[in-house]
Amino acid sequence: MIRGFVLALVFVLIASPGTGHDLRGLSDRSITLANELNVSALTKLANQQPDPGVRYVLSRLLLWAPGQRLRACFYEGTSEEKLLVTAAVKKLLDGKGVNIEIEFGTAPDFQSCSGSEELRVSFANGCCSAFIGRTSLAAELKNRPSIKLQGITKYSPEIAVQTVMHEFMHGLGLNHEHQSPSAPCKFKKEEILAAYGWKDKDYNTNMKQLEQSSRSYLWSSYDPSSIMKYYFDSSYLVDGDESKCFSKDNLLPSKRDYEGLRLAYPANRPPISAEQTRSAFDAIAASGASERAKALARELRKMTP
């Protein structure tokens, strides 16, 4: 059994932004957008399709296609910042059996953003956050960063690499591990709100447990070693350092993190035709799904040859 991650069946794997993983930075509205796509309605729609290829595309709305080469770019940044990011992503994926590629272009300048790339990095718009998976292609996000890493070189080398990996795993479709339906975390909400100046919306986006609905998510047992969880100081946990959610900072993806990535991007998935892909997106646009989900489907439909 693969354990220790959550796949949203409009597939969102569990993970997200944070500060050093002791709540390093706000996720602005990146995660909120993904969670507003009405995954239950889309999963129900997928289950109604007679075509297995169409069902597959529908159930993976937020995940990229296995084997896809994602174009990554930079809006700005120094050579040091760009090299740090590209090296961290290479370390994240190379030789790990995850069937997805991220292409930055040629060093030392790499690729500048035109606005149409799948993963768009900024070093000037805050830190640290990333839009989940294909939400980066939503019309409202065109010509805007999808991954924000301002000040990344100010962290220690280990924390900088950790943060880049964490945010790019968001970009591949992951959400927070500590928000898993199976997570045992009990937080001192008022202390967190006061310490970080959060509103209830910020707290719910970053901390609230995801619904225990198998129509929306596929999850397993909680993974305290996941890079996709925040590191919590014991003062923010109801049970202090006795909490099952208290652990040392997680500097690299865990074994279970990689099991989840390989499930999301398997090496042996049969190819899905462009016609099946178009049919899936047309079905979403004509369904009772949320307006944001339908808008994203229309954008993805335009990109399907």
XYZ file of C-alpha atoms in Angstrom:
305
model
C 0.000 0.000 0.000
C 1.266 3.454 -0.888
C 1.087 5.582 2.235
C 1.592 9.067 3.466
C 0.208 11.491 0.890
C -3.115 12.746 -0.421
C -4.197 12.753 -4.042
C -7.179 14.914 -4.744
C -9.115 13.067 -7.421
C -9.308 16.124 -9.480
C -5.932 15.119 -8.287
C -4.288 17.359 -5.767
C -1.439 15.735 -3.886
C -1.070 17.060 -0.366
C 1.568 19.775 0.225
C 2.106 23.587 0.142
C 4.020 26.774 0.976
C 5.259 27.652 4.400
C 7.954 29.345 6.311
C 10.926 27.135 6.827
C 8.507 25.023 7.652
C 7.812 26.760 10.645
C 5.262 28.644 8.664
C 7.784 30.349 6.392
C 5.677 32.777 4.395
C 2.041 32.943 3.359
C 0.488 30.963 0.540
C -1.602 33.983 -0.537
C -4.524 32.537 -2.517
C -2.637 29.818 -4.390
C -4.131 26.901 -2.517
C -7.559 28.483 -2.222
C -7.941 28.561 -5.994
C -7.279 24.841 -6.298
C -9.725 24.029 -3.525
C -12.477 26.094 -5.174
C -12.554 23.901 -8.283
C -15.334 21.675 -6.928
C -13.501 18.370 -7.043
C -16.501 16.303 -5.907
C -18.604 17.410 -8.874
C -15.786 16.675 -11.309
C -15.109 13.245 -9.850
C -18.823 12.415 -10.179
C -18.713 13.620 -13.788
C -15.674 11.428 -14.471
C -17.423 8.369 -13.062
C -20.326 8.891 -15.500
C -18.146 8.708 -18.623
C -18.161 5.477 -20.694
C -14.747 6.315 -22.204
C -11.905 5.359 -19.806
C -9.603 7.911 -21.430
C -12.087 10.715 -20.831
C -12.590 9.518 -17.246
C -8.840 9.584 -16.707
C -8.441 13.156 -17.970
C -11.417 14.364 -15.953
C -10.207 12.819 -12.718
C -6.792 14.457 -13.124
C -7.828 18.015 -13.908
C -5.147 19.584 -11.698
C -2.348 17.153 -12.612
C -0.212 17.420 -15.705
C -0.108 14.539 -18.181
C 2.393 11.770 -17.364
C 5.451 12.213 -19.552
C 4.718 15.883 -20.207
C 7.611 18.324 -20.544
C 6.697 21.396 -18.529
C 8.160 24.717 -19.596
C 9.576 26.659 -16.645
C 10.699 30.278 -16.846
C 11.882 33.252 -14.786
C 10.413 36.759 -14.753
C 13.578 38.176 -13.234
C 16.317 37.049 -10.901
C 20.053 36.868 -10.514
C 22.205 34.064 -11.854
C 22.601 32.825 -8.272
C 18.838 32.629 -7.755
C 18.205 30.879 -11.064
C 20.992 28.351 -10.553
C 19.729 27.552 -7.056
C 16.228 26.828 -8.387
C 17.312 24.772 -11.389
C 19.737 22.695 -9.311
C 17.081 22.014 -6.649
C 14.527 20.897 -9.246
C 17.104 18.659 -10.891
C 17.826 17.096 -7.495
C 14.090 16.670 -6.899
C 13.335 14.747 -10.098
C 16.426 13.279 -11.721
C 16.607 9.510 -11.398
C 13.527 9.312 -9.154
C 11.241 7.455 -11.565
C 8.748 10.335 -11.794
C 7.425 10.540 -15.355
C 7.451 14.319 -15.801
C 10.088 16.787 -17.025
C 10.692 20.435 -16.151
C 12.644 22.380 -18.770
C 14.223 25.735 -17.850
C 16.162 26.447 -21.036
C 19.882 27.045 -21.305
C 22.151 28.322 -18.526
C 23.155 30.883 -17.387
C 20.162 33.036 -18.390
C 17.621 30.217 -18.798
C 14.173 30.974 -20.185
C 12.454 34.325 -19.629
C 8.693 34.244 -19.086
C 6.342 35.106 -21.920
C 3.341 34.320 -19.713
C 2.290 31.090 -21.429
C 4.724 28.730 -19.690
C 3.363 26.127 -17.288
C 5.637 27.071 -14.356
C 6.484 30.776 -13.991
C 8.949 31.771 -11.272
C 9.279 35.201 -9.698
C 11.844 36.433 -7.173
C 10.053 39.765 -6.648
C 6.486 38.991 -5.566
C 6.786 37.516 -2.101
C 7.801 34.152 -0.675
C 6.901 31.424 -0.611
C 3.949 30.048 -2.559
C 2.904 28.193 -5.687
C -0.309 27.485 -7.535
C -1.258 23.815 -7.480
C -0.730 21.940 -10.735
C -2.652 23.147 -13.750
C -4.391 25.937 -11.857
C -1.386 27.956 -13.096
C -3.031 27.929 -16.548
C -6.266 29.579 -15.403
C -7.094 32.674 -17.453
C -7.001 34.929 -14.385
C -3.354 33.951 -13.812
C -2.037 34.648 -17.300
C 1.164 36.695 -17.338
C 1.505 36.271 -13.581
C 3.973 34.233 -11.519
C 2.828 30.761 -10.511
C 5.744 30.157 -8.097
C 7.014 32.919 -5.797
C 10.480 32.680 -4.262
C 11.508 36.202 -3.291
C 14.595 36.239 -1.071
C 15.277 32.522 -1.495
C 19.058 32.981 -1.414
C 18.852 34.543 2.046
C 18.015 31.176 3.581
C 20.632 28.616 4.491
C 21.479 26.340 1.525
C 19.523 23.407 3.005
C 16.398 25.474 3.711
C 16.579 27.161 0.298
C 16.649 23.799 -1.502
C 13.871 22.488 0.732
C 11.690 25.496 -0.051
C 12.225 25.274 -3.817
C 11.389 21.552 -3.806
C 8.302 22.181 -1.691
C 6.967 24.878 -4.020
C 7.711 22.956 -7.206
C 5.936 19.945 -5.753
C 2.941 22.263 -5.404
C 3.438 23.082 -9.049
C 3.245 19.344 -9.787
C -0.068 19.070 -7.941
C 0.689 18.582 -4.248
C -1.113 20.074 -1.274
C -0.260 20.155 2.466
C 0.459 16.861 4.225
C -0.707 18.261 7.562
C -4.103 18.968 5.937
C -4.573 15.335 4.938
C -7.906 13.809 5.975
C -5.793 11.335 7.973
C -3.577 13.945 9.674
C -3.737 13.848 13.504
C -2.671 17.491 13.908
C -4.394 19.645 16.519
C -3.328 23.274 16.377
C -3.569 26.246 18.702
C -5.388 28.389 16.186
C -5.439 31.635 18.149
C -1.679 31.481 18.798
C -1.008 30.945 15.087
C -3.335 33.777 14.055
C -1.641 36.164 16.484
C 1.918 35.121 15.648
C 1.541 35.444 11.880
C -1.117 38.120 11.561
C -3.414 35.716 9.747
C -7.152 36.009 9.218
C -9.440 32.981 9.390
C -9.159 32.626 5.597
C -5.373 32.369 5.813
C -5.641 29.770 8.548
C -8.191 27.683 6.653
C -6.122 27.811 3.460
C -2.923 26.690 5.144
C -4.060 24.568 8.066
C -7.637 23.292 7.857
C -8.020 19.549 7.369
C -9.355 18.538 3.949
C -12.737 16.849 3.794
C -12.829 13.105 4.349
C -14.522 12.434 1.028
C -13.318 9.586 -1.149
C -15.202 11.232 -4.020
C -12.746 14.126 -3.840
C -9.492 12.701 -2.506
C -7.403 9.577 -2.342
C -5.339 9.581 0.824
C -3.521 7.254 3.164
C -1.816 7.328 6.528
C -0.157 10.540 7.706
C 3.519 10.937 6.846
C 5.386 12.969 9.499
C 8.503 12.905 7.303
C 6.874 14.524 4.288
C 8.472 17.652 2.878
C 4.911 18.682 2.161
C 4.080 19.423 5.802
C 4.922 22.543 7.725
C 7.396 22.275 10.537
C 5.468 23.313 13.641
C 7.060 24.722 16.733
C 5.638 22.729 19.653
C 4.074 25.897 21.081
C 1.546 25.864 18.213
C 0.461 22.244 18.803
C -2.158 21.267 21.359
C -0.041 18.355 22.589
C 3.265 20.226 22.336
C 6.288 18.103 21.502
C 4.209 14.984 22.269
C 2.037 15.697 19.223
C 2.209 13.234 16.331
C 2.629 16.304 14.120
C 5.752 17.494 15.899
C 8.977 16.592 14.156
C 12.249 18.013 12.986
C 12.156 20.092 9.834
C 11.927 17.927 6.723
C 14.690 18.975 4.360
C 14.139 16.462 1.537
C 11.148 14.589 0.098
C 10.326 11.407 1.986
C 10.002 7.928 0.516
C 6.252 8.339 0.611
C 6.441 11.727 -1.137
C 8.161 10.003 -4.048
C 5.665 7.134 -4.010
C 2.926 9.730 -4.404
C 4.718 11.514 -7.239
C 5.238 8.241 -9.086
C 1.558 7.415 -8.666
C 0.656 10.823 -10.097
C 3.157 10.497 -12.958
C 3.512 6.781 -13.733
C 5.974 5.520 -16.321
C 3.581 3.026 -17.893
C 0.364 5.012 -18.347
C -1.113 4.379 -21.851
C -1.286 7.598 -23.915
C -4.594 9.433 -24.064
C -5.627 10.828 -27.437
C -6.139 14.524 -28.089
C -9.764 13.755 -28.986
C -10.380 12.118 -25.602
C -8.708 15.058 -23.884
C -10.856 17.581 -25.748
C -13.991 15.563 -24.936
C -13.103 15.588 -21.249
C -12.638 19.345 -21.123
C -15.839 19.889 -23.126
C -17.698 17.731 -20.597
C -16.475 19.924 -17.740
C -17.432 23.132 -19.549
C -20.986 21.778 -20.049
C -21.337 20.369 -16.526
C -22.604 21.672 -13.215
C -19.066 22.149 -11.918
C -17.968 25.470 -10.442
C -17.473 28.422 -12.782
C -13.741 28.393 -12.025
C -13.493 24.725 -12.939
C -15.315 25.332 -16.207
C -13.137 28.340 -17.011
C -9.987 26.293 -16.405
C -11.348 23.492 -18.615
C -11.935 25.994 -21.426
C -8.367 27.259 -21.112
C -6.988 23.710 -21.196
C -9.224 22.885 -24.181
C -7.611 25.739 -26.143
C -4.185 24.261 -25.475
C -5.091 20.778 -26.699
C -4.070 20.398 -30.370
